[in-house]
Every structure is written in structure tokens, then in C-alpha cells.
XYZ file of C-alpha atoms in Angstrom:
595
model
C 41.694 19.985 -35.902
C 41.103 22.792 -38.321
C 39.378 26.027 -38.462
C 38.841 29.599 -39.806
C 40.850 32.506 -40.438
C 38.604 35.317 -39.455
C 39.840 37.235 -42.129
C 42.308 39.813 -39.799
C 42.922 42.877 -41.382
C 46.370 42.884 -42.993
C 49.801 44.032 -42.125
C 50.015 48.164 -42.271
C 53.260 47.855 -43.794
C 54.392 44.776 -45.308
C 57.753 44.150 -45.952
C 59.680 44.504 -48.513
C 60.577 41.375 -51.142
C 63.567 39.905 -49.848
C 65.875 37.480 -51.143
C 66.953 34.285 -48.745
C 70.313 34.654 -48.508
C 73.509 36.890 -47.360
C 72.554 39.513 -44.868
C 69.629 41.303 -44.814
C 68.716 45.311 -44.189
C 66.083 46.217 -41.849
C 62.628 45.902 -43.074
C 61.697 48.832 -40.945
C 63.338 50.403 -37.513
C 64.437 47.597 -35.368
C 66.575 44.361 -35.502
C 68.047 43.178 -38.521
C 67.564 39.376 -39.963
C 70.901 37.577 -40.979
C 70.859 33.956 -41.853
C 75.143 32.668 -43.320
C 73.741 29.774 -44.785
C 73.533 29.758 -48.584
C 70.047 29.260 -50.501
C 68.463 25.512 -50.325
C 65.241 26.924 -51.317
C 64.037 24.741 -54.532
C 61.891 26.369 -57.772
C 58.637 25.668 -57.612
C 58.751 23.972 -61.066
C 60.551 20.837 -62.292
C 62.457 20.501 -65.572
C 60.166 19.666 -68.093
C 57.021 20.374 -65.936
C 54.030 21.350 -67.515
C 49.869 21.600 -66.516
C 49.371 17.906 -65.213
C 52.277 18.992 -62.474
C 49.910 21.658 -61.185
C 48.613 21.272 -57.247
C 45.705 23.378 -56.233
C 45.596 24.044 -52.878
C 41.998 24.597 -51.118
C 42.851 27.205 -48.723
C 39.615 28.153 -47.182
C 40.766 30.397 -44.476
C 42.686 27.649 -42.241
C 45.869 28.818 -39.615
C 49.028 27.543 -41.326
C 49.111 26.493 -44.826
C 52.458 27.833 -45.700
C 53.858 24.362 -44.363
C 51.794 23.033 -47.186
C 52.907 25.431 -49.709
C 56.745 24.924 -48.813
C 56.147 21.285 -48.697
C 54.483 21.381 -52.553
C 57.693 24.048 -53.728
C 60.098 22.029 -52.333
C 59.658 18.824 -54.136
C 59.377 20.808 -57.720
C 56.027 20.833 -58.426
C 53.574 23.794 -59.506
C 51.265 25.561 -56.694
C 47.947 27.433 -57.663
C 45.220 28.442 -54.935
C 41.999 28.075 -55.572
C 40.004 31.563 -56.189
C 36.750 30.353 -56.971
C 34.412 27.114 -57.522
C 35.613 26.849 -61.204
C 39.051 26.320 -59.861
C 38.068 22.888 -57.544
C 36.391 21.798 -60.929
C 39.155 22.264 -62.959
C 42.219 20.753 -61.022
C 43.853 17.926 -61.528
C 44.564 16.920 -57.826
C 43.579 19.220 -55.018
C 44.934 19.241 -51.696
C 42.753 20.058 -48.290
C 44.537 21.131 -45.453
C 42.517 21.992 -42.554
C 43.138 23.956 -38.723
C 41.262 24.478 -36.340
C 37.073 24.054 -35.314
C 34.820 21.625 -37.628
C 31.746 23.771 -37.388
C 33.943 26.983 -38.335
C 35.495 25.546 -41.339
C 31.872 24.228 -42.588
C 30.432 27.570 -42.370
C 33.120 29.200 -44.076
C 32.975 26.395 -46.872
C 29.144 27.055 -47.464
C 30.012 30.847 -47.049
C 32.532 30.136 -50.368
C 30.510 28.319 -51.773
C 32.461 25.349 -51.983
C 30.339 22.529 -50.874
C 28.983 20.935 -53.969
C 32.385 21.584 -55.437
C 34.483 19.822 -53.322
C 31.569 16.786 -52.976
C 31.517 16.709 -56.893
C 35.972 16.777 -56.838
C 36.315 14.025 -54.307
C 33.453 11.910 -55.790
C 34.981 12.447 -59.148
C 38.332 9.976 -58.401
C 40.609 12.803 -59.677
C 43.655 12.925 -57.023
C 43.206 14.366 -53.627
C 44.627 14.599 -50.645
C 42.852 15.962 -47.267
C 44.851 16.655 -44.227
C 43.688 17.086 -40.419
C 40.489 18.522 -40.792
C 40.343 17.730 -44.238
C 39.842 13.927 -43.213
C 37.506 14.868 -40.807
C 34.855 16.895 -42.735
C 35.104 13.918 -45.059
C 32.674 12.132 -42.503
C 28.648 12.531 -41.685
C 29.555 15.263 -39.357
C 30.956 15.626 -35.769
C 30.292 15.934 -32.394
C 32.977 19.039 -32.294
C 31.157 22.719 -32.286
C 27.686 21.592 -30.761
C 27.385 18.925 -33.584
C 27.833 19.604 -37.580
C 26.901 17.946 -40.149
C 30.114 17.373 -42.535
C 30.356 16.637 -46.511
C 28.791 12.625 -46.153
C 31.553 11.281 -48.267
C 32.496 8.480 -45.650
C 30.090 6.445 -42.901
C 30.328 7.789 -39.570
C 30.875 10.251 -37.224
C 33.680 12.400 -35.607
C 33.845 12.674 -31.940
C 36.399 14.003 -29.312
C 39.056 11.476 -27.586
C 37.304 9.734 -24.583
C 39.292 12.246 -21.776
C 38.260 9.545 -19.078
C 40.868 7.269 -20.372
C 44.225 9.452 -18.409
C 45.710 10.576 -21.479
C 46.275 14.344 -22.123
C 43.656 15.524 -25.243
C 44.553 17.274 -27.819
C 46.480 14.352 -29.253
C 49.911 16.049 -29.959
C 52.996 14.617 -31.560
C 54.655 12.009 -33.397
C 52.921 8.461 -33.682
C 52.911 5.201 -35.664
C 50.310 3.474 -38.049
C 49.254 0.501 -38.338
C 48.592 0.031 -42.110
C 44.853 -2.131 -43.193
C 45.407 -2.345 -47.236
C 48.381 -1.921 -49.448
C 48.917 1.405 -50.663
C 51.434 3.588 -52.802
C 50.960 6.575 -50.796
C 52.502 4.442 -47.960
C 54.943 2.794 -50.014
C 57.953 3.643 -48.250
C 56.529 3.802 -44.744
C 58.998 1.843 -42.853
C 57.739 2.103 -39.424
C 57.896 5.419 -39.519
C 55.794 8.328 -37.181
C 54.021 11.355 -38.530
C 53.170 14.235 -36.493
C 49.734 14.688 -35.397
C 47.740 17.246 -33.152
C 44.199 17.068 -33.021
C 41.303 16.858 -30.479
C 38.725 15.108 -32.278
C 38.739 11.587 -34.374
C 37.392 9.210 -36.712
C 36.973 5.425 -35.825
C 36.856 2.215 -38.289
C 33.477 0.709 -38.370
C 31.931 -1.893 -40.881
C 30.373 0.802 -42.876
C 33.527 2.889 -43.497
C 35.871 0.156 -43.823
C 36.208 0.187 -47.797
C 37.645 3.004 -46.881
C 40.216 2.208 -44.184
C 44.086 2.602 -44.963
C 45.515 3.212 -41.543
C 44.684 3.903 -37.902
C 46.688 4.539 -34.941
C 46.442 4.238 -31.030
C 45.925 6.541 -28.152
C 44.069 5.122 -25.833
C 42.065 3.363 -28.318
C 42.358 2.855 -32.325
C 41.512 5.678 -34.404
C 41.414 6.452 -38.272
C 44.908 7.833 -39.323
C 44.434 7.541 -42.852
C 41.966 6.839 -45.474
C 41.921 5.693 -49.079
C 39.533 4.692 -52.323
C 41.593 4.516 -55.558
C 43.470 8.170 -55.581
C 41.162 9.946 -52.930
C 43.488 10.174 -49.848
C 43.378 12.023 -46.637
C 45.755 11.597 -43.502
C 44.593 12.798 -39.586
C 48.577 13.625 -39.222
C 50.232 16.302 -41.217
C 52.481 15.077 -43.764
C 54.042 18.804 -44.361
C 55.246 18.622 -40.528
C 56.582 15.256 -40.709
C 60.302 15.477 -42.068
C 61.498 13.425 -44.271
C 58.280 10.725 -43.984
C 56.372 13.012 -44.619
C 57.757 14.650 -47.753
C 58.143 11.230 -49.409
C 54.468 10.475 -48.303
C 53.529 13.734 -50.297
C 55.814 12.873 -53.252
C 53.888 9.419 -53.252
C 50.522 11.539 -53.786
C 52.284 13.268 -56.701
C 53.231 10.318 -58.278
C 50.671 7.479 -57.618
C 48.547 8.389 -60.558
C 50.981 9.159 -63.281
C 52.553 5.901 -64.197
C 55.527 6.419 -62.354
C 56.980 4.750 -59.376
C 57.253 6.343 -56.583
C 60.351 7.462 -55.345
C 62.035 9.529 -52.594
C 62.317 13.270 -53.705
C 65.822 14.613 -53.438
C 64.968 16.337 -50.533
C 64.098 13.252 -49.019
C 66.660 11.268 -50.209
C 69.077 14.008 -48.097
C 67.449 13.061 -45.073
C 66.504 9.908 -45.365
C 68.659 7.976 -42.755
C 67.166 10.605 -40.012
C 64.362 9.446 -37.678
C 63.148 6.466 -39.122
C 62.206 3.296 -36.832
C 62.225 4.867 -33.324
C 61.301 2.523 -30.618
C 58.349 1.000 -30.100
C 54.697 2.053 -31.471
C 52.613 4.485 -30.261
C 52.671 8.204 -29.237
C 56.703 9.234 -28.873
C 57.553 11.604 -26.002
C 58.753 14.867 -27.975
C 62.516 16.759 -27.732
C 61.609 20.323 -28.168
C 64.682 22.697 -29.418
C 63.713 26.056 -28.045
C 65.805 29.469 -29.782
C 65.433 32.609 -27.443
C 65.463 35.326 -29.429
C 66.354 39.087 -29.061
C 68.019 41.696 -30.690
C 71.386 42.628 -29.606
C 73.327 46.019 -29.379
C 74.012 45.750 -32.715
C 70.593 45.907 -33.773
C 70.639 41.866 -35.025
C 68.213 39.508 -34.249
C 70.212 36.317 -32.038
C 69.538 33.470 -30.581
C 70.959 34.175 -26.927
C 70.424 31.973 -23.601
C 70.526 33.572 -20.215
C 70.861 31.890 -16.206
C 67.349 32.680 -14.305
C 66.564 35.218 -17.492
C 69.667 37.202 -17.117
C 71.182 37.138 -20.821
C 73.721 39.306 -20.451
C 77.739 38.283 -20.700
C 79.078 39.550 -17.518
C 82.366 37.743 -19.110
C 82.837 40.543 -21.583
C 83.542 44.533 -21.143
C 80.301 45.683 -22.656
C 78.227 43.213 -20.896
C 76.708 42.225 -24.318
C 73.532 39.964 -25.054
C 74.715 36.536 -25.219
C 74.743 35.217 -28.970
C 74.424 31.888 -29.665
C 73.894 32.071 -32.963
C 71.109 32.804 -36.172
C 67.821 31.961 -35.352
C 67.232 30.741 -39.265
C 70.150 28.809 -39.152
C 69.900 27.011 -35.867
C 66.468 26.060 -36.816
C 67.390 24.282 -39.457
C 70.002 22.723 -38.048
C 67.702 21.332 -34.965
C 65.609 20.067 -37.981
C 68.295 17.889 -39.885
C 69.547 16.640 -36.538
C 65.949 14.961 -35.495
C 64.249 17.845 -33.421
C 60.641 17.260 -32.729
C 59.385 20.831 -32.781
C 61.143 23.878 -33.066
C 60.305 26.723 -30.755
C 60.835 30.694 -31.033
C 60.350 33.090 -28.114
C 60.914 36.636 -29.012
C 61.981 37.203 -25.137
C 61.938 41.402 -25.499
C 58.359 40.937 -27.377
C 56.320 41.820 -24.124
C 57.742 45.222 -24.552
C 56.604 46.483 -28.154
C 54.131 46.169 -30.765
C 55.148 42.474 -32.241
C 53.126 43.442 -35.818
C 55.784 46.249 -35.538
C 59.012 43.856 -35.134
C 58.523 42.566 -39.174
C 61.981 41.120 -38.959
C 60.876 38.518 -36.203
C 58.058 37.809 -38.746
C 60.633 37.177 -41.213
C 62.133 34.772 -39.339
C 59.574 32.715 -39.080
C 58.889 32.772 -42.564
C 62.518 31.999 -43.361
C 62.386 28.922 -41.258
C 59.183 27.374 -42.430
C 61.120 27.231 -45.836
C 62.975 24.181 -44.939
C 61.907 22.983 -41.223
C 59.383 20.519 -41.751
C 58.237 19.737 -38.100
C 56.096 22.066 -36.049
C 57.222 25.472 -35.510
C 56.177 27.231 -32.403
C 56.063 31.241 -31.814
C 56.003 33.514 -28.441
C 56.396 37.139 -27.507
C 53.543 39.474 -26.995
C 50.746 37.539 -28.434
C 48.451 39.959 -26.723
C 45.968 43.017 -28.065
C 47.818 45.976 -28.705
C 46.629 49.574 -30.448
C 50.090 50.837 -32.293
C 51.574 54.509 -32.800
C 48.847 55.718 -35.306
C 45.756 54.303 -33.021
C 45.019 51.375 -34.488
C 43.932 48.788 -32.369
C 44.981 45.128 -32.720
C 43.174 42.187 -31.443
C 45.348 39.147 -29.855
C 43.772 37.347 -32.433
C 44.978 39.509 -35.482
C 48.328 39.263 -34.209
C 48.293 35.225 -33.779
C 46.841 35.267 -37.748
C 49.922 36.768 -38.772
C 52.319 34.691 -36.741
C 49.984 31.877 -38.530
C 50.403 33.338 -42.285
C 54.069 33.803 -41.596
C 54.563 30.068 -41.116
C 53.888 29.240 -37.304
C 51.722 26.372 -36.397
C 51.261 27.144 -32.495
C 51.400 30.159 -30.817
C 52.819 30.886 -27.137
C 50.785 33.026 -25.030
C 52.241 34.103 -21.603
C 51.865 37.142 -19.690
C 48.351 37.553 -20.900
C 47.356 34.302 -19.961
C 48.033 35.026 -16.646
C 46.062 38.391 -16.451
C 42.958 36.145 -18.097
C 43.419 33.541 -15.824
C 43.202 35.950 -12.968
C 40.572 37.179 -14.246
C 38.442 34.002 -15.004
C 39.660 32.592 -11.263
C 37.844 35.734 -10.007
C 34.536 35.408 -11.385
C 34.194 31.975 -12.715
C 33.177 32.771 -16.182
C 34.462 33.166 -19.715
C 34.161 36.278 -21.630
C 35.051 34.942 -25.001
C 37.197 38.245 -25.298
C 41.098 37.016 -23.810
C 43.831 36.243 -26.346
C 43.424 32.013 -25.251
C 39.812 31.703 -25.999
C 39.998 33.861 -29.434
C 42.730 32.115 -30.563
C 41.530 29.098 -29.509
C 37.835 29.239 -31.272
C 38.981 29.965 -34.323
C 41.923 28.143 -34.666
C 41.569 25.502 -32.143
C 42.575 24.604 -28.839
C 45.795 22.649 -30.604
C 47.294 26.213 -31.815
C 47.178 27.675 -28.060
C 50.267 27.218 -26.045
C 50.369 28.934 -22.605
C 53.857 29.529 -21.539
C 54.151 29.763 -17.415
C 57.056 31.522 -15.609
C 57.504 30.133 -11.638
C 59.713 30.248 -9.077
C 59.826 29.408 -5.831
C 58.466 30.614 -2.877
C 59.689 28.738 0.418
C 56.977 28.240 3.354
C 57.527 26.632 6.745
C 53.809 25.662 6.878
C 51.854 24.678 3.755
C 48.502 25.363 6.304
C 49.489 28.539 6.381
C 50.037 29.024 2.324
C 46.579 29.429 0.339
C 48.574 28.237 -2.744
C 49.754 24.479 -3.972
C 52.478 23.675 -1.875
C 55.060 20.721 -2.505
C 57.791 18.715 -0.482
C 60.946 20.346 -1.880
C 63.652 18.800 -3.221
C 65.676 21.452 -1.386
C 65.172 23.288 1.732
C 64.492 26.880 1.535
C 67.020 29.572 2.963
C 65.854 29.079 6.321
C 65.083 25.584 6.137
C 61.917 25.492 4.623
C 60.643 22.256 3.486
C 57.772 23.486 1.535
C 57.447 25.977 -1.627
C 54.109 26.924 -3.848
C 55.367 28.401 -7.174
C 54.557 32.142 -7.841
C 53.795 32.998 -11.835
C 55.563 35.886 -13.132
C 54.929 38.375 -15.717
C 57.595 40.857 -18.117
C 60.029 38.085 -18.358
C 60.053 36.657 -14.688
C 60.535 40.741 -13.624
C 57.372 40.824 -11.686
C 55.230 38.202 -9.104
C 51.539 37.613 -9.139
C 49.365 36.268 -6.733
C 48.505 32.819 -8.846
C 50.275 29.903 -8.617
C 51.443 27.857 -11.580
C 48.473 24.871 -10.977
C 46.099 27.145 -10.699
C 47.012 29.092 -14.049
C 47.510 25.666 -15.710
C 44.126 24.867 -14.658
C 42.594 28.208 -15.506
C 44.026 28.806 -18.868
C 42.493 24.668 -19.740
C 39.105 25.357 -18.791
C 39.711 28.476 -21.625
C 40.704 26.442 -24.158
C 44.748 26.520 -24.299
C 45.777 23.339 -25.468
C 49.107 22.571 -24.050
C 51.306 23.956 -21.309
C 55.361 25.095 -21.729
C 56.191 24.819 -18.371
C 58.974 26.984 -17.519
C 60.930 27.194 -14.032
C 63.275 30.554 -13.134
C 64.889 28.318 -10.332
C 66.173 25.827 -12.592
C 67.063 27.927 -15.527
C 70.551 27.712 -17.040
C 71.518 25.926 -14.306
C 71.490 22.379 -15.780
C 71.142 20.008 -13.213
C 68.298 18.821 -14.322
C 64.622 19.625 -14.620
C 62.184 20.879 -11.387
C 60.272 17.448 -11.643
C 58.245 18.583 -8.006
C 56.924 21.159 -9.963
C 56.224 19.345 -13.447
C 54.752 16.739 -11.638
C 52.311 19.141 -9.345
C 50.823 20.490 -12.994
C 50.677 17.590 -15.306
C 49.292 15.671 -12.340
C 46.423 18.905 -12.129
C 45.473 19.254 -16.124
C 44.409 16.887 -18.683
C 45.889 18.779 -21.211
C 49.586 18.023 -22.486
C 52.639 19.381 -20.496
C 56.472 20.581 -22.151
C 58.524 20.825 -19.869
C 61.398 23.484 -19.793
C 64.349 24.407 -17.872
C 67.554 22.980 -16.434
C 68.266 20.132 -19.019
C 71.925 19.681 -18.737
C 72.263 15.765 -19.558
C 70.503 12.844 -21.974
C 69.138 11.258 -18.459
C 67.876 14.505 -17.013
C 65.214 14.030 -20.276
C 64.512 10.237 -19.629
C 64.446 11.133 -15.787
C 61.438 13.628 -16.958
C 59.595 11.090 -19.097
C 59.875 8.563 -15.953
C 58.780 10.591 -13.265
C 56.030 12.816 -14.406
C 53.553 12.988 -17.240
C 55.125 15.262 -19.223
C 54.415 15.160 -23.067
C 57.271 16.751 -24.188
C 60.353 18.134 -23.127
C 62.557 21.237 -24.168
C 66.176 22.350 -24.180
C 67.945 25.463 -25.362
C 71.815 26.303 -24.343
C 72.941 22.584 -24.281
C 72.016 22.313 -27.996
C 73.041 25.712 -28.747
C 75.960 25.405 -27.081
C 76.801 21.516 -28.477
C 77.274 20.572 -24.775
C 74.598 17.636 -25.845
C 73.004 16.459 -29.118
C 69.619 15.799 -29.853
C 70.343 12.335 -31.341
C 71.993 11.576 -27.925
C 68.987 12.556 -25.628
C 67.045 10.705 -28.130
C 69.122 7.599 -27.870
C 69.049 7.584 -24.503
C 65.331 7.823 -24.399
C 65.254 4.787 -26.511
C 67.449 2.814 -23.911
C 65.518 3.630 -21.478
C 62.692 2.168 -23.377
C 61.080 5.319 -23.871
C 58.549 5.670 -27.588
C 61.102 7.779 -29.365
C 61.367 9.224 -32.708
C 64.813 8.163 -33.740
């Protein structure tokens, strides 16, 4: 998937240059960023480096390329962006990364003028590497955006996952390949998974099959990689993929110069983490997810609350709870095997989120050395700030996507568009999902819901989704429908959460975090009645959230609904349970894990 930036207007005051260690001052009014690790960040350069260890990178306008950039900093070698049509002529190897719509990132390619550029590069044999949507536009064209025709470098054309087949679409997460020639780029690939997310794909047919590298499976083989001499491009992401994906990317560097490849010392730190896994296919995902708030002190935490209430009632003050640095904990969930990382600024329904710069920081901060997905929440909605200045939803998500996130997490808004669409049945093009989601792609959407129960004695008296419940209700009640909520669970609406996960599909979110008040902090073990009544209602993928207390309450998940994911906070926070435990246990069970 890939698309285009619409070129958002930038930040009204950007902050200051800061460096990435010790504490840090406020950037403006508001909470303060600390981080008490010391500096792993790497020079861009290596000893003795010179022009040939120059990367260009083709940003045309995409969502998150910063991954990209970190990736290329952190294993020593030289970054330059490409200004101008000159500069795809002149490099040495040139990287592609693409997000979001085909027919978006086309028209912003002919609007650069880079067509015959990037034809002429790629059919040159000079190094390069496309990724995502940079395979894609590789082909005659797709059927994605009405049907485009793409740059007619390789046979055939791209077309969207065959939805009739059961499985959720977009494809997210981490899967295996199944390698058709011998390669350097894959030298080290060890059974391995990389981390894709994407909608459409590419098949293997007799004309493209010079071509071929790799392809994967979900619900049918697909393309995951191709290769002629040093022209490479990968449907996965290599910069999100951890250590595989690094040394995949330090392959690329080398496999031209003479040298053999090698892990990068990055790499090498990490390479006993996640290697085999179980099985092939598409893993089921462990999500860490990092609340985050300011407390009284004015410092941004990572806090954890019971049914929203984050508050100590423990201590005299009644302070926020704090678990700990949001930079740090990140990557600490990274070394220790997390699939994704998630951030939900919990207060950012409140304020202008453009305003809270330090929150922005954070993000940026993490992206530095967590190389798996990195997901952001809190107030992704329009807003016009203190001098009148109106913000789209979209403005705000680019900057979330500059600063390093590669999904963002809409919530209360969703609900008010989903409402709204439920009431007359069309699409206005104008709500924070569907902006977000044309331009950047239905992958990049993440609508987070907020539930609880409401107990019924008679589900034909209830105009909402009921379900048997697990528990009776205060006065016996064996039914409950589950009421969304808005301002962090503070206030009921009249939608239930399968027909918001319903609504907020047909405009164009492309995954659900499916949250439950009832079972929050309370760690017996996820509300499976109600992650089964909305995976079971959308064909999109399904996290779900709240009440993890134990390694079998996430196999129990993965058994009895069709959840895609699944995400804990306090129990990691806390130590209480390790990743590498759930993840173990997963693989016991027989569960595709990433291990």
C-alpha cells in the first residue's frame, strides 16, 4: 500500500533541536519528555565512508519514511533525498518506499516529474530497492484507484486480495517467504517473517517469473519479493522488521560492492530475537500498548488505569499512575520481541494534539531505534487552535506520519462519523477515516472502540447486537449489547460496537483496536463474547484489548475468535508477564508465532 502526502501545511512552531539523551525542557507549555536511557543513536556515516556509501531516498510524498531513514542511519551509511530528476540519475542505489493509494502515488510521480527517471534508474541495473508500493508500481498497473496504469517494468497486474476467501484484507503483520532463486539480499533469511500490511498484490505468472525471488501465502500465493541482478523490491517492509529486516537492508548495501554480506552490529545485538517462530504463514501479533499522559509534574508517563481510572488511590495525592518513560519502554517492548508498539495519548481528546509537541517528540524518539510498527492515538480529529487556524484531521495524521508513526488511531471521531454515515447511508469524503484513509490508505487507519456493557432481560426488546453473557447482569440479566463511548469511556452513545465496526469499514478504516471498559485492568482475561460478535461482523482485521492477565488468556483469544492481533499494557509494564512468555505459549499451543 502506498500513497500521497497531500502536502499539509507545516507545524506553526516547530520545536526546538534537541539532543536524545538526559532530560529534556519543554518544547513549549505542557508536558515535558524524559527518556534515562543513554544515546544508541548511530552517525549516519561509517569510518572511512565516502560517495559510493551514499543512499538516495525517493521520497515522493509517502506517510512514513522516517522508518526508512532511521533504518539507512543506523547501519552507518550516508542518506541524501532526492530534490529533483538529476538526483534519480545520479545515484548510486536508490531506495523506493511507498504508503498508501497506487493511483495517488502515480499522479504525484508524473506531477514530479519522475517517471522517465525512475524507468531509466531501474532499467539501468544500478542498485535499487522498492518497498510496499514501490514493488507494486513496478508492474503494468493495478486494479487499486479505479485502475492505473503503473511504470511497465515487470509483466502483470496488481489486484486486491480475493475478500471471498474469510480472511481479514488489508494483509497486516508478520509472515514467511518462500524463497524461488538464490539471492544475497536473502542470504541470511533463516525462516524468518517480515512485517507486511497491504491491501493489494502481485502474483507469479510465466511472464514475470525471471523476475520472481519470493512469494508468500494468505489465502493464496502472492509476490513477496522480486529480483533481476541488483534491482530489488520487497511487498513487506524491511525498516519494520527488526533485526531481519535490518540485515536484509545491510544485504542491499553490500551485494554490489564485493563484499560479503554480513550482519550489521545492530543486528548482530539482536540477532538471537525472533527468528524461526512456528510454523509458516501469517503470525497472530502481541501488541505492547503505552498509555500515555502527563502527570502533576508536568512529565509525559506511561500510566495504566482499572475501567480508565488512572489515578493511585494508594497514595496521599492520588497521583497519575507511572509506569514508566514512554521512549524507554518502547524500546524495551522492541528488544524483547513485541510485534507493534502502540501509543495512546489518553488526555489528547481534550487539546489541540499539533499543540502537545512533546508527544510528537516521543514518537520521533522512538522511531530512532524501534524497528516494528509504531502506532499513534489521541485526538486525531479537525481542530482550529488559539490563533484561528483551522486544522484538518488529515493535517494532524501527516504530522503524526512525519514524526515517525506508521498507523494512526482514530476514536471518538469515528464514532461521531459513523453516526453520521449510519444515518444517511452515504459518505461525504470529509470525516477524519476516509481522509486519512484516501491518501494514505486504508492500512494507516486504525479505529479504536470503547464498550461496555449494557445488561437486557430481552434481546427482542434491545434494537442493538445483543450476546449470551458470560455473566449475568445485576439483576440477572442474561443478555448485554455493548454501548460505544466517547471522552475516554466518560460519555455513552446510542451505537453499538458492531455497528461502529461495521460503519467505520465501509469508510475505509483498516483495522479495529477493540477495547472493553468491563474488562479493563481487571486481568482475567479478555471479553471474547464481545471480540467474537465484531470480528465475526467485519472483514477487516481485529486487535483485541483489555483484561490480559496470563500467556493463555492470549492463546485463549487466538482460539476462540478471529482476532488478528492482540494487545496488553500493565502486565508488561508492570513485569507481571513477558512478551517472550505469551509468545511461547502461543507457539505451544500451535499458534503461527513470531518467536
Amino acid at each position: 500500500m502506498a500513497g500521497v502526502c497531500p502536502g499539509a501545511t507545516g507545524m506553526a512552531h516547530a520545536p526546538a533541536a534537541l539532543h536524545l539523551t538526559g532530560c529534556f525542557e519543554p518544547l513549549a507549555p505542557g508536558p515535558r519528555v524524559r527518556s534515562k536511557r543513554k544515546s544508541h543513536v548511530v552517525t549516519c556515516s561509517r569510518a572511512g565512508s565516502s560517495a559510493s556509501d551514499d543512499v538516495y531516498l525517493l521520497d515522493y510524498g509517502a506517510g512514513n519514511v522516517r522508518s526508512v531513514r532511521n533504518a539507512v542511519k543506523r547501519l552507518g551509511y550516508n542518506l541524501k533525498e532526492v530534490q529533483n530528476v538529476e538526483d534519480i540519475s545520479a545515484a548510486s542505489r536508490l531506495i523506493f518506499p511507498g504508503v498508501g493509494a497506487y493511483g495517488q502515488a502515480m499522479d504525484r510521480l508524473k506531477h514530479l516529474g519522475y517517471i522517465d527517471a525512475l524507468k531509466e534508474y531501474i532499467q539501468s541495473g544500478k542498485p535499487f530497492l522498492g518497498i510496499c508500493l514501490g514493488l507494486q508500481l513496478m508492474f503494468e498497473g493495478s486494479t487499486e484507484s479505479g485502475g492505473v496504469e503503473g511504470l511497465g517494468i515487470v509483466s502483470g497486474a496488481v489486484a486486491e486480495f480475493d475478500r471471498r476467501k474469510g480472511l481479514p484484507v488489508p494483509h497486516i503483520g508478520w509472515n514467511s517467504l518462500q524463497e524461488r532463486q538464490g539471492s544475497k539480499l536473502l542470504a541470511a533469511n533463516k525462516g524468518q517473517r517480515f512485517y507486511f500490511v497491504h491491501s493489494y498484490r502481485a502474483t507469479a505468472s510465466e511472464q514475470n517469473k525471471d523476475w520472481l525471488l519470493a512469494e508468500s501465502h494468505y489465502g493464496e500465493m502472492f509476490i513477496s519479493a522480486l529480483q533481476k541482478g541488483d534491482t530489488y523490491a520487497t511487498q513487506f517492509h524491511p525498516e519494520k522488521s527488526g533485526a531481519a529486516g535490518l540485515t536484509l537492508l545491510k544485504n542491499f548495501f553490500e551485494s554490489y560492492t564485493g563484499e560479503e554480506p554480513h550482519p550489521a552490529p545492530v543486528v548482530s545485538q539482536l540477532q538471537q530475537q525472533h527468528v524461526n517462530g512456528t510454523s509458516q504463514g501469517l503470525a497472530k501479533r502481541v501488541i505492547a500498548c503505552l498509555d500515555v499522559r502527563a502527570n502533576d509534574a508536568g512529565d509525559l508517563v506511561v500510566t495504566k488505569g482499572d475501567q480508565y481510572d488512572v489515578r493511585d488511590k494508594g497514595t496521599a495525592a492520588n497521583d497519575v499512575r507511572n509506569l514508566g518513560l514512554p521512549v524507554d519502554l518502547a524500546g524495551r517492548y522492541f528488544i524483547e520481541g513485541a510485534d507493534e508498539v502502540t501509543f495512546l495519548n489518553i488526555t489528547g481528546f481534550r487539546d489541540f494534539p499539533l499543540g502537545d509537541l512533546p508527544m510528537l517528540e516521543v514518537v520521533r524518539q522512538a522511531s530512532e531505534g524501534v524497528f516494528v510498527p509504531l502506532t499513534v492515538g489521541g485526538g486525531i480529529r479537525e481542530f482550529t487552535d488559539a490563533d484561528g487556524k483551522h486544522w484538518s484531521a488529515l493535517e494532524v495524521a501527516s504530522e503524526y506520519f512525519r514524526s515517525g508513526a506508521d498507523k494512526v488511531s482514530i476514536g471518538g471521531d469515528a464514532v461521531l462519523a459513523a453516526e453520521e454515515y449510519r444515518k444517511t447511508g452515504k459518505k461525504t469524503g470529509s470525516s477524519s477515516i476516509e481522509q486519512i484513509s484516501w491518501h494514505y490508505g486504508a492500512q494507516a487507519v486504525v479505529v479504536s472502540i470503547d464498550p461496555r456493557r449494557v445488561y437486557v432481560a430481552d434481546p427482542a426488546q434491545c434494537s442493538h447486537h445483543t450476546v449470551k453473557a458470560k455473566q449475568a447482569g445485576p439483576n440477572g440479566e442474561e443478555f448485554c449489547w455493548y454501548q460505544c463511548t466517547v471522552k475516554g469511556g466518560r460519555e455513552g452513545r446510542d451505537i453499538d460496537a458492531v455497528e461502529l465496526a461495521q460503519a467505520v469499514e465501509a469508510l475505509g478504516a483498516g483495522e479495529i483496536l477493540l477495547n472493553s471498559i468491563d474488562a479493563d485492568g481487571a486481568c482475567s482475561g479478555f471479553d471474547l463474547e464481545l471480540i467474537r460478535a465484531v470480528s465475526d461482523a467485519v472483514t477487516i482485521p481485529v486487535i483485541a484489548s483489555s483484561g490480559a492477565g496470563s500467556p493463555e488468556h492470549f492463546s485463549q483469544v487466538f482460539d476462540s475468535t478471529r482476532a488478528s492481533a492482540a494487545l496488553a499494557a500493565g502486565i508488561f509494564h508492570r513485569q507481571e508477564v513477558a512478551i517472550s512468555d505469551v509468545k511461547d505459549h502461543m507457539a505451544a499451543a500451535g499458534l503461527p508465532t513470531r518467536t
